[in-house]
PDB file of C-alpha atoms in Angstrom:
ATOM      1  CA  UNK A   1       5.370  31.778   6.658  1.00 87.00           C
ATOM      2  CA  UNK A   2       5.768  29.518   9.373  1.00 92.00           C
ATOM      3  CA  UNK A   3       9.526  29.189  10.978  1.00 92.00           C
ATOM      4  CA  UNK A   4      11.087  26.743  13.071  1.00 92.00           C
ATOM      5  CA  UNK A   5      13.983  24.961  13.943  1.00 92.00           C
ATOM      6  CA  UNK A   6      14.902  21.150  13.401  1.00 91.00           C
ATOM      7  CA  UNK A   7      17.890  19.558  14.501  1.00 89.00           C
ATOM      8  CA  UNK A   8      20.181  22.412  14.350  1.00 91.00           C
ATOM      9  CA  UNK A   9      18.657  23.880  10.941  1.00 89.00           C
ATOM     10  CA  UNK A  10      16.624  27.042  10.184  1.00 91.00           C
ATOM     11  CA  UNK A  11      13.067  25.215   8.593  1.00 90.00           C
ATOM     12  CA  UNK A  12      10.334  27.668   6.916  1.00 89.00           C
ATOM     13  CA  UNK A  13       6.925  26.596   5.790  1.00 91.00           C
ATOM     14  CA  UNK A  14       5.905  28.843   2.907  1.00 89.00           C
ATOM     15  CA  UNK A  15       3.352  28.903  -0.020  1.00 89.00           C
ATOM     16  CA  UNK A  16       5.211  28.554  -3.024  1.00 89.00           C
ATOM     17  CA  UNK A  17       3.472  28.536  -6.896  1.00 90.00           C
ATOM     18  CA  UNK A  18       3.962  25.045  -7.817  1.00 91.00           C
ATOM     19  CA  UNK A  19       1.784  21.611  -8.544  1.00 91.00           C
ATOM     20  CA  UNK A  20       1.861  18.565  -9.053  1.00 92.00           C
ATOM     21  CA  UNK A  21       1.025  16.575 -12.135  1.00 93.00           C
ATOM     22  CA  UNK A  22       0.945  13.303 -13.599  1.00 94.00           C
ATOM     23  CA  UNK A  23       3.058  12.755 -16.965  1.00 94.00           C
ATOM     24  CA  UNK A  24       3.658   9.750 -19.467  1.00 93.00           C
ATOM     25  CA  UNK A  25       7.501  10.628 -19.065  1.00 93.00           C
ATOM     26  CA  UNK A  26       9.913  13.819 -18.803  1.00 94.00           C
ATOM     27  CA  UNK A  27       9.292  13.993 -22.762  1.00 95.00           C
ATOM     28  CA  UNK A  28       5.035  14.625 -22.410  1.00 95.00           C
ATOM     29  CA  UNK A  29       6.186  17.080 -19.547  1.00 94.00           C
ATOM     30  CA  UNK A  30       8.532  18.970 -21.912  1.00 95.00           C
ATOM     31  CA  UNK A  31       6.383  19.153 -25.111  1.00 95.00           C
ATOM     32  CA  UNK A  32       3.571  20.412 -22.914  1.00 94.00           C
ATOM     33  CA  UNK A  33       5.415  23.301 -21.332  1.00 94.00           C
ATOM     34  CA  UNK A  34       8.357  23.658 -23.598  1.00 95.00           C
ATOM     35  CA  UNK A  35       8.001  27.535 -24.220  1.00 95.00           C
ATOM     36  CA  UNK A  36       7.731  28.029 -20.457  1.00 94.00           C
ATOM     37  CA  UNK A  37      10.729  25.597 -19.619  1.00 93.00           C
ATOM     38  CA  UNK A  38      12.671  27.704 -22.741  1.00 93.00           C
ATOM     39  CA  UNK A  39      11.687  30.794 -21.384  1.00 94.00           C
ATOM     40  CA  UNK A  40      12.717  29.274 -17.308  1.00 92.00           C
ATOM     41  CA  UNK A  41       9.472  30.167 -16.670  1.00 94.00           C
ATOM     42  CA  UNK A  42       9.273  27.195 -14.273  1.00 93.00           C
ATOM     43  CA  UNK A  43      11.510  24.509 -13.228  1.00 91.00           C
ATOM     44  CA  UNK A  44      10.483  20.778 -12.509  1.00 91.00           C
ATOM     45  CA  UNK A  45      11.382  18.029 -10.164  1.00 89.00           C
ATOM     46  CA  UNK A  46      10.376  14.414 -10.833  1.00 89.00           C
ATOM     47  CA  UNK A  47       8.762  13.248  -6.880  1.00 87.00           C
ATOM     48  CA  UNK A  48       7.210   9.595  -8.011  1.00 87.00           C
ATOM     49  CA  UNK A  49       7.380   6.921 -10.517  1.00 87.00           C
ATOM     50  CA  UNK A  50       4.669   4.094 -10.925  1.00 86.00           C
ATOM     51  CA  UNK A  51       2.310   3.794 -14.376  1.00 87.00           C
ATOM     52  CA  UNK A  52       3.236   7.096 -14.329  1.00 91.00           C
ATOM     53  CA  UNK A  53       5.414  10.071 -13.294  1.00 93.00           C
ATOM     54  CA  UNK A  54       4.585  12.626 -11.262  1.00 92.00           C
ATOM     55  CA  UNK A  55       6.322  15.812 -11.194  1.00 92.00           C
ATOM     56  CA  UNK A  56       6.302  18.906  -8.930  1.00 90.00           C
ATOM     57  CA  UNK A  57       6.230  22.036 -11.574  1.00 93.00           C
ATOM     58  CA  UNK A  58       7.425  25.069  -9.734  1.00 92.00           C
ATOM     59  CA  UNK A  59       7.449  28.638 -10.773  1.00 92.00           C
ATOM     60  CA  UNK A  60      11.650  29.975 -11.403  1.00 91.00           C
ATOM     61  CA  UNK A  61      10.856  32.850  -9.427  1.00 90.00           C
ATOM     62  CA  UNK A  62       9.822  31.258  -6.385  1.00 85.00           C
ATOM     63  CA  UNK A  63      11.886  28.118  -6.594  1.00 83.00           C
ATOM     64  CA  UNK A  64      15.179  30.836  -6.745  1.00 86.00           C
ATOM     65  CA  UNK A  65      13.736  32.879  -3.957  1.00 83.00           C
ATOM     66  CA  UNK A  66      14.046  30.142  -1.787  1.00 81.00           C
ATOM     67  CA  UNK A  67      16.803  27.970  -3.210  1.00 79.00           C
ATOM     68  CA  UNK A  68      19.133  30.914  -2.439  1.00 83.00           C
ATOM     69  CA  UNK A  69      17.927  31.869   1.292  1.00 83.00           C
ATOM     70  CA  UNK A  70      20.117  33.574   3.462  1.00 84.00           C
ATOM     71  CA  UNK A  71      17.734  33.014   6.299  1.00 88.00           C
ATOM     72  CA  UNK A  72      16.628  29.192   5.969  1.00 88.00           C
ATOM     73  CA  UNK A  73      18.671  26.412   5.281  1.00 86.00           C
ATOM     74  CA  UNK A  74      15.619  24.422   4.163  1.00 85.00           C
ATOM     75  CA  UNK A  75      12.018  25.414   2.640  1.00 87.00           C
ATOM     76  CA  UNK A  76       9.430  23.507   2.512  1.00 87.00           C
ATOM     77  CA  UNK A  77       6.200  24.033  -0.079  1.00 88.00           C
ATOM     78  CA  UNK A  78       3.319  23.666   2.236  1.00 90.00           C
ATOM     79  CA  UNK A  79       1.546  22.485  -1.107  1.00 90.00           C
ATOM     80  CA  UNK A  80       4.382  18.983  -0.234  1.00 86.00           C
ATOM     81  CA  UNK A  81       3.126  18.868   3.361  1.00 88.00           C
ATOM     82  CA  UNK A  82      -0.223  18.334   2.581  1.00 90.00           C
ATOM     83  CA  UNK A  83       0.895  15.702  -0.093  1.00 89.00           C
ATOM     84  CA  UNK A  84       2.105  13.565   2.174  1.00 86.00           C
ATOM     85  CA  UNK A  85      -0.625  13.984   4.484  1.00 89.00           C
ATOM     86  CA  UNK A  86      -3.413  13.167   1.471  1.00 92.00           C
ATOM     87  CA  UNK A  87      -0.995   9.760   0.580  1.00 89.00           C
ATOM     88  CA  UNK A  88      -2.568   8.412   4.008  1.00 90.00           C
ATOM     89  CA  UNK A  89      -6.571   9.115   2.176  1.00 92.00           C
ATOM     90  CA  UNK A  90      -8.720   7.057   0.154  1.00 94.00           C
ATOM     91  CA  UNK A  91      -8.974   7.656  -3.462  1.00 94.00           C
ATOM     92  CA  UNK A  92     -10.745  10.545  -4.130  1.00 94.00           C
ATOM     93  CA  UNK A  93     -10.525  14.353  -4.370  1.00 95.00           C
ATOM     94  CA  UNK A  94      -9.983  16.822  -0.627  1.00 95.00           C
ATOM     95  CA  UNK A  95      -9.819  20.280  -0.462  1.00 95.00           C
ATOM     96  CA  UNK A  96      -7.171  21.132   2.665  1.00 94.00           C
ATOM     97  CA  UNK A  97      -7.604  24.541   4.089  1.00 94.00           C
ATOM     98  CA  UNK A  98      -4.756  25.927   5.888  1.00 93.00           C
ATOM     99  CA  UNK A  99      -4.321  29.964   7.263  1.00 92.00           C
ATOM    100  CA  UNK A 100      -2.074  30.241   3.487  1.00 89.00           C
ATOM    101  CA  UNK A 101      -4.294  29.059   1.388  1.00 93.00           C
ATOM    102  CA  UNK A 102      -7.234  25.674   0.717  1.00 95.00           C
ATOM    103  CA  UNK A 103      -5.519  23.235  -2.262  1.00 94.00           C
ATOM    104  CA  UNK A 104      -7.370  20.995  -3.957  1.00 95.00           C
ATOM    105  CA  UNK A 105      -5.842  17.615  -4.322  1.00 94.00           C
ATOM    106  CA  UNK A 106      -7.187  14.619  -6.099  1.00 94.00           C
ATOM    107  CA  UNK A 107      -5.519  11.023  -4.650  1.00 94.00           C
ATOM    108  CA  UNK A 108      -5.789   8.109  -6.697  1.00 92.00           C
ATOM    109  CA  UNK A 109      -4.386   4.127  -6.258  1.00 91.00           C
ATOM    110  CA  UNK A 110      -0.910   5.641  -7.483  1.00 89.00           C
ATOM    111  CA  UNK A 111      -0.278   8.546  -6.143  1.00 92.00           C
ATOM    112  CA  UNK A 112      -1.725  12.455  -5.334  1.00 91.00           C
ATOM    113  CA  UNK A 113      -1.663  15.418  -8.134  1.00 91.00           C
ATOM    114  CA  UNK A 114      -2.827  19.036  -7.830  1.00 92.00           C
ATOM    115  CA  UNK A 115      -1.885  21.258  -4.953  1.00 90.00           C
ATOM    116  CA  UNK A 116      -3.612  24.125  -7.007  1.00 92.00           C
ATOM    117  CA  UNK A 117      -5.386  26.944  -4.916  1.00 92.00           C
ATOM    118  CA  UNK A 118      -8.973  26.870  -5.107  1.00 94.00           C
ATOM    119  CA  UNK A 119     -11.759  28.692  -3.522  1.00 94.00           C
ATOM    120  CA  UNK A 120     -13.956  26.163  -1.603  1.00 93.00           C
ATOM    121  CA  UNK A 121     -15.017  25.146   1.159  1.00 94.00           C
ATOM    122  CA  UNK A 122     -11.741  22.715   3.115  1.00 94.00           C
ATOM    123  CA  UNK A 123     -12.347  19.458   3.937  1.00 92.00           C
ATOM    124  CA  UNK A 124      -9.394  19.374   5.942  1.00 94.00           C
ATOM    125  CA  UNK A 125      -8.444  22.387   8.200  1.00 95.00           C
ATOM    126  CA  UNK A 126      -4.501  22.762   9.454  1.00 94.00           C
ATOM    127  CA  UNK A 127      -3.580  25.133  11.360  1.00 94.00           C
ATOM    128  CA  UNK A 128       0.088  26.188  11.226  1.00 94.00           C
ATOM    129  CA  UNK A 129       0.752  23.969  14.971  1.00 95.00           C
ATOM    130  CA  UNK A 130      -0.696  21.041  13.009  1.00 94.00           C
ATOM    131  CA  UNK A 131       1.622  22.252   9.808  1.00 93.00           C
ATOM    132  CA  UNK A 132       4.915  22.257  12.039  1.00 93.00           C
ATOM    133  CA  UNK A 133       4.389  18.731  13.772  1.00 91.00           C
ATOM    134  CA  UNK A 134       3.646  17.205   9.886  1.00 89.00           C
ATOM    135  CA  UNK A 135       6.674  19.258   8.321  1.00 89.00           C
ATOM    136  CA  UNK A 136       8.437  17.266  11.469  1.00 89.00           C
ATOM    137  CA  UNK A 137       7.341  14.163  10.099  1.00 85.00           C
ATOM    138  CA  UNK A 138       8.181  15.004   6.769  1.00 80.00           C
ATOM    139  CA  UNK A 139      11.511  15.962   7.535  1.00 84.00           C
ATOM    140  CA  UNK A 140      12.352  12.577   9.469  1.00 82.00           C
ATOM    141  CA  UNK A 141      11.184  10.848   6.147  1.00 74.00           C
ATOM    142  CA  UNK A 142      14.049  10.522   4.124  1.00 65.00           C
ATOM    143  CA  UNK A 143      12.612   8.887   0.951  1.00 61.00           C
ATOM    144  CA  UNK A 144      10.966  12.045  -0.476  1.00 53.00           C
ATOM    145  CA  UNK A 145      13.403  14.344  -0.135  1.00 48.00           C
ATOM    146  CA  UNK A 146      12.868  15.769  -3.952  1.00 41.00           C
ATOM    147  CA  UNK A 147      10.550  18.096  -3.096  1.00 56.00           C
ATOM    148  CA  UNK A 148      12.339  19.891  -0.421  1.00 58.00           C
ATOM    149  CA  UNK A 149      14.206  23.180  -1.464  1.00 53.00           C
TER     150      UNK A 149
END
């Protein structure tokens, strides 16, 4: 957990079970996971629309945890940090290690998918300074503020 403060505001950094993945529409997304969405297994958040949508699918638990903070007034997934850093690659598929955990995403002409935890070598490293001076960025960038909790 990394914590900080910006503009006034108590930010933390923190691993949180979620990914991202690219959908025909909110209809594919519910007919794939409907017993999990019936059960509020996980929750979902629509973060970009082109060809197709991409949606951030977050575990209830977590997404609760952290909605309902006494000690932060905002939370950021560091799996959304790294999204917007792998938005500036190539198409292709990186592995970003961090001191949390290394997720695998996979960046194409649209967009970026994934964030899942793997165990490989990183082609990235960020270390938690590095971390804090993107979630910075991130924070000044109003136009994906979806995936913020």
């Amino acid at each position: 957990m990394i914590k900080f403060k910006y503009k006034g505001k108590k930010v933390c950094i923190n691993h949180i079970d979620c990914f991202i993945k690219p959908f025909e529409n909110e209809f594919q997304l519910r007919k794939i996971y409907f017993q999990e969405i019936t059960d509020k297994k996980i929750a979902f958040k629509k973060i970009h629309s082109s060809d197709k949508e991409y949606f951030l699918v977050i575990d209830t638990i977590d997404y609760k945890k952290s909605k309902r903070s006494l000690f932060f007034d905002t939370i950021l997934p560091v799996q959304s940090i790294l999204l917007k850093k792998v938005l500036e690659f190539k198409e292709g598929r990186y592995v970003l290690g961090t001191d949390f955990f290394n997720y695998e995403f996979i960046r194409n002409k649209e967009f970026a998918f994934s964030g899942l935890i793997v165990d490989e070598k990183p082609t990235y490293f960020f270390n938690n300074q590095e971390l804090k001076e993107l979630a910075i960025k991130y924070l000044e960038d109003k136009r994906i503020v979806p995936v913020r909790i």
